[in-house]
Coordinates of C-alpha atoms in Angstrom, one line a residue:
M1 CA 100.8 165.5 44.6
S2 CA 103.5 163.4 46.1
I3 CA 102.5 159.8 47.6
M4 CA 103.8 158.3 51.0
P5 CA 106.0 155.4 51.1
N6 CA 104.2 152.3 52.5
Y7 CA 106.8 152.2 54.6
I8 CA 106.8 155.3 56.2
L9 CA 103.3 155.0 57.9
P10 CA 103.5 152.1 60.1
A11 CA 106.6 153.7 61.7
L12 CA 104.7 156.7 62.1
L13 CA 101.6 155.0 63.7
G14 CA 104.1 153.5 65.7
L15 CA 106.1 156.5 66.9
L16 CA 102.3 158.0 68.4
F17 CA 101.6 154.9 69.8
S18 CA 104.5 155.0 72.1
A19 CA 104.3 158.6 72.6
A20 CA 100.7 158.1 73.7
G21 CA 101.7 155.1 76.2
A22 CA 104.5 157.1 77.7
S23 CA 102.1 160.1 78.6
A24 CA 99.7 157.7 80.2
Q25 CA 102.3 156.5 82.3
T26 CA 103.3 159.7 83.4
A27 CA 99.6 161.0 84.3
R28 CA 99.2 157.9 86.4
P29 CA 99.7 158.2 90.0
Q30 CA 102.7 156.2 91.5
R31 CA 102.0 154.0 94.4
P32 CA 104.8 153.6 96.8
P33 CA 106.0 150.1 97.6
S34 CA 104.1 147.8 99.6
S35 CA 106.9 147.6 102.3
V36 CA 106.9 151.4 103.0
V37 CA 102.7 151.8 103.6
A38 CA 103.2 148.5 106.2
A39 CA 106.3 150.4 107.7
N40 CA 104.2 153.5 108.3
E41 CA 101.4 151.6 109.5
T42 CA 103.4 149.7 112.2
L43 CA 105.0 152.2 113.9
L44 CA 104.6 152.0 117.5
D45 CA 103.4 155.4 119.5
V46 CA 105.1 156.5 122.0
A47 CA 103.3 158.7 124.9
V48 CA 104.9 162.3 125.5
S49 CA 104.1 164.7 128.0
D50 CA 105.2 168.6 128.4
S51 CA 105.4 167.7 132.4
S52 CA 107.2 165.0 132.6
T53 CA 109.9 162.6 130.7
T54 CA 109.5 159.4 128.9
Y55 CA 112.2 157.0 128.6
L56 CA 113.3 154.7 125.9
V57 CA 115.7 151.6 126.9
F58 CA 117.6 149.8 124.2
G59 CA 120.2 147.0 124.1
G60 CA 123.0 149.0 122.9
P61 CA 124.7 152.6 123.1
V62 CA 122.2 155.0 121.7
S63 CA 124.7 157.0 119.0
L64 CA 122.0 158.9 116.8
V65 CA 118.3 160.1 117.3
D66 CA 116.6 162.3 115.0
V67 CA 113.1 163.7 115.5
G68 CA 111.3 164.9 112.7
M69 CA 109.7 168.2 114.2
A70 CA 112.8 168.8 116.6
N71 CA 111.9 171.9 117.7
N72 CA 108.7 170.3 119.6
Y73 CA 110.4 168.2 121.6
L74 CA 113.3 167.5 124.0
V75 CA 115.6 164.8 123.2
K76 CA 118.8 163.7 125.9
I77 CA 121.0 160.5 125.1
E78 CA 122.9 158.9 128.0
A79 CA 124.5 155.5 127.4
N80 CA 121.7 153.2 126.2
A81 CA 118.9 155.3 127.3
V82 CA 116.8 158.2 125.4
F83 CA 115.0 160.7 127.6
V84 CA 111.9 162.6 125.8
R85 CA 109.7 165.6 126.9
A86 CA 107.4 167.5 124.7
K87 CA 108.3 171.2 124.6
R88 CA 105.2 172.7 124.7
K89 CA 101.3 171.2 124.9
N90 CA 99.6 169.8 122.2
A91 CA 102.8 168.9 120.1
P92 CA 101.9 167.6 117.0
P93 CA 103.4 163.9 116.4
T94 CA 106.2 162.9 114.9
P95 CA 108.7 160.2 113.7
M96 CA 111.7 159.4 115.4
L97 CA 114.7 157.2 114.2
I98 CA 117.0 155.9 116.7
R99 CA 120.7 153.9 116.3
Y100 CA 121.5 152.0 118.9
G101 CA 125.0 149.7 118.5
S102 CA 124.8 148.6 115.0
K103 CA 120.6 148.5 114.6
Y104 CA 117.9 151.1 114.1
W105 CA 114.6 151.7 115.7
M106 CA 112.0 153.9 114.4
G107 CA 108.8 154.9 115.9
R108 CA 106.5 158.2 116.2
L109 CA 106.1 160.2 119.4
V110 CA 102.2 161.3 120.5
F111 CA 101.8 164.1 122.6
V112 CA 99.1 162.9 125.7
N113 CA 97.2 165.8 127.7
R114 CA 98.4 164.0 131.3
P115 CA 101.5 163.4 133.1
V116 CA 103.4 160.7 131.5
L117 CA 106.5 158.6 133.7
Q118 CA 106.8 155.8 131.4
L119 CA 109.8 153.1 130.6
Y120 CA 110.0 151.7 127.2
D121 CA 112.0 148.7 127.2
F122 CA 113.5 147.7 124.2
Q123 CA 116.4 145.9 124.9
K124 CA 115.6 142.6 123.8
D125 CA 116.2 142.5 120.2
G126 CA 114.4 145.9 119.4
A127 CA 111.0 144.7 120.3
L128 CA 108.9 146.4 123.4
G129 CA 109.2 144.4 126.3
M130 CA 106.0 142.9 127.7
S131 CA 104.9 141.3 130.8
G132 CA 102.4 138.5 129.8
T133 CA 100.3 139.3 126.8
G134 CA 99.2 142.3 125.4
T135 CA 99.2 144.8 122.6
A136 CA 102.6 146.9 121.7
A137 CA 101.8 149.8 124.4
G138 CA 104.4 151.4 126.5
S139 CA 105.3 150.0 129.7
A140 CA 105.2 151.8 133.1
P141 CA 106.3 150.0 136.0
E142 CA 105.1 151.2 139.7
N143 CA 107.2 153.2 141.3
E144 CA 110.2 152.6 138.5
L145 CA 112.8 155.7 138.5
A146 CA 116.0 153.7 138.4
L147 CA 116.9 153.4 134.5
D148 CA 120.3 151.8 135.9
K149 CA 119.6 148.5 135.7
E150 CA 122.8 147.0 137.9
L151 CA 121.2 146.0 141.2
A152 CA 124.6 147.1 143.2
K153 CA 124.3 150.9 141.9
K154 CA 120.8 151.0 142.5
N155 CA 121.1 149.5 146.0
E156 CA 124.0 151.8 146.7
V157 CA 121.4 154.9 145.8
E158 CA 118.8 153.8 147.9
G159 CA 121.1 152.7 150.8
K160 CA 122.0 156.5 150.9
L161 CA 118.7 157.7 150.6
S162 CA 117.9 155.9 153.9
K163 CA 121.0 157.3 155.2
L164 CA 119.3 160.9 154.4
R165 CA 116.1 159.7 155.9
K166 CA 117.9 160.0 159.5
A167 CA 119.3 163.1 158.9
K168 CA 118.5 166.7 160.9
E169 CA 116.6 169.0 158.8
E170 CA 118.9 171.5 157.8
H171 CA 117.5 174.1 155.2
Q172 CA 113.3 174.6 156.3
A173 CA 114.2 178.6 155.1
V174 CA 114.2 177.2 151.3
A175 CA 110.0 176.4 151.2
V176 CA 106.9 177.7 149.1
V177 CA 103.2 177.6 150.9
D178 CA 99.9 177.0 148.5
N179 CA 96.7 175.7 149.1
D180 CA 97.5 175.1 153.1
L181 CA 100.1 173.0 151.8
V182 CA 104.0 173.7 152.6
L183 CA 106.9 172.1 150.4
S184 CA 110.3 172.7 152.1
L185 CA 114.3 171.5 151.7
A186 CA 115.1 169.4 154.3
N187 CA 118.2 168.1 153.3
V188 CA 120.6 167.7 150.5
R189 CA 123.7 165.6 150.0
N190 CA 126.2 164.9 146.5
D191 CA 128.1 162.2 145.9
K192 CA 130.5 161.9 142.6
D193 CA 127.0 160.7 140.4
F194 CA 124.0 162.2 142.0
T195 CA 122.5 164.7 144.0
Y196 CA 120.3 163.4 146.9
L197 CA 117.3 165.5 148.2
R198 CA 114.6 165.5 150.8
F199 CA 111.6 167.1 150.9
K200 CA 109.3 168.0 154.0
V201 CA 105.5 168.1 153.1
I202 CA 102.9 169.8 155.5
N203 CA 99.8 168.8 154.5
K204 CA 97.2 171.5 156.2
T205 CA 94.0 170.3 154.6
N206 CA 91.5 167.8 155.6
I207 CA 92.0 165.8 152.4
D208 CA 95.2 163.4 151.2
Y209 CA 97.8 164.8 149.2
N210 CA 98.6 161.9 146.7
V211 CA 102.7 162.9 144.9
D212 CA 101.5 161.1 141.3
F213 CA 105.0 162.4 140.4
T214 CA 107.8 164.5 141.1
D215 CA 109.4 166.8 138.1
F216 CA 112.9 168.2 138.3
Q217 CA 114.5 170.8 135.9
L218 CA 117.8 172.9 136.2
V219 CA 117.3 176.3 135.2
E220 CA 119.7 178.8 134.0
N221 CA 119.6 182.5 133.3
A222 CA 116.4 183.0 134.9
Q223 CA 116.9 186.3 136.1
K224 CA 118.1 187.9 133.4
K225 CA 115.1 189.8 132.0
F226 CA 114.2 191.7 129.2
L227 CA 110.4 193.9 128.6
A228 CA 109.5 191.7 131.4
R229 CA 110.1 188.4 130.1
K230 CA 113.0 186.3 131.3
K231 CA 115.8 186.5 128.5
N232 CA 118.0 183.4 127.3
E233 CA 116.3 181.0 129.8
A234 CA 117.7 177.3 129.4
R235 CA 115.6 174.4 130.9
R236 CA 117.1 171.1 131.2
P237 CA 115.0 168.1 132.5
L238 CA 116.8 165.5 134.9
A239 CA 115.3 162.3 135.2
P240 CA 115.2 161.2 139.0
S241 CA 117.0 157.9 139.8
G242 CA 116.0 156.5 142.8
G243 CA 113.1 157.2 145.4
L244 CA 109.1 156.8 145.4
A245 CA 107.2 157.9 142.3
N246 CA 103.9 157.4 144.2
Q247 CA 103.3 158.9 147.7
I248 CA 100.6 159.7 150.0
I249 CA 100.7 162.7 152.5
T250 CA 97.4 162.2 154.5
G251 CA 95.1 164.9 155.8
R252 CA 96.6 167.2 158.8
T253 CA 100.2 164.9 158.6
T254 CA 103.8 166.0 157.8
G255 CA 105.6 163.5 155.4
Y256 CA 108.8 163.0 153.7
L257 CA 110.0 162.6 150.4
T258 CA 113.7 161.1 149.1
Y259 CA 114.9 161.3 145.6
A260 CA 118.5 161.1 143.8
I261 CA 119.3 163.0 140.5
P262 CA 121.7 163.1 138.2
L263 CA 124.5 165.3 139.9
Y264 CA 125.1 168.7 137.7
A265 CA 127.0 172.0 138.5
A266 CA 124.8 175.3 138.1
T267 CA 125.5 178.9 138.2
E268 CA 125.2 181.6 140.5
R269 CA 121.7 182.5 138.2
G270 CA 120.5 178.9 138.2
Y271 CA 118.5 176.7 140.5
L272 CA 116.8 173.2 140.4
E273 CA 112.8 173.6 140.0
V274 CA 111.0 170.8 141.7
T275 CA 107.5 170.4 140.7
L276 CA 104.8 167.9 142.5
R277 CA 101.9 167.3 141.0
E278 CA 99.0 165.3 142.9
L279 CA 97.3 162.2 141.2
N280 CA 93.6 163.5 141.2
G281 CA 94.0 167.0 141.6
A282 CA 95.2 170.4 140.5
R283 CA 97.5 171.4 143.8
V284 CA 100.5 171.8 142.2
L285 CA 103.8 172.7 144.4
V286 CA 107.0 174.5 142.6
L287 CA 109.8 174.8 144.8
P288 CA 112.9 176.7 143.5
V289 CA 116.2 175.4 144.8
P290 CA 119.1 177.7 144.8
S291 CA 122.3 176.5 143.3
R292 CA 124.5 177.5 146.2
V293 CA 122.3 175.3 148.5
I294 CA 123.2 172.6 145.9
N295 CA 126.9 173.2 145.3
R296 CA 127.8 173.6 148.8
A297 CA 126.3 170.7 150.2
S298 CA 128.2 168.0 152.1
T299 CA 129.0 164.8 150.5
I300 CA 127.2 161.5 151.1

């Protein structure tokens, strides 16, 4: 019988202990770095709806927007602003990464089951601008629709809307009637940047119609149908750039609403879908405005 040399046993024992230690390290769950955990816990929630647009404004030109679940949200970049809208109700939360200038911002899109018209202002060092003290949350300035912060441009838009309010009604035939409410297009004008719209609302009821917000969507290929469904229909939200957000048409009266939206060009099969929703109620008015009416409108 052969005898193992004295110097071999310690070496074998060392190898066995080394292998056991490596196996224990492999089985032990890996914890993420504390910085990653902290980043996930501090992501700002941005409220998004499927019926209106949420705006995010940064301190530099936006060059990249990456949404985790891109199929559930519509995203548009314009200069230093990002427009976001949910494609469907109850869309799951998803992270969003934005590059503006040479900096990055990261947050989380969260669906809310109510209309939103919010402006998230990150122009100061990528932090959410707040008026006074409070927690980090989306600010929604009352009646703030103009994304252009240049006072001269905003005054120009409001001046043309004021001029449109004095014009004679021209398009009474473009109208919709629902729940004893009448919504019609009174006037439309264009300039090189915007389309200016004036609507007439006749409230035949005794209950005030409080316009919470007005939604605009450019709809294309709406006349192509396949198996009773609209085929290849494309929708693009148009954020208002002027006008008042909250207006009240009291009972048994007639009122007028004026808005400015970004100028666009549509085909013969396209139209502008205008949706009015009231603050406390379910009386929704949807008015399709044919593209030819806007394409042939006079300049202002």
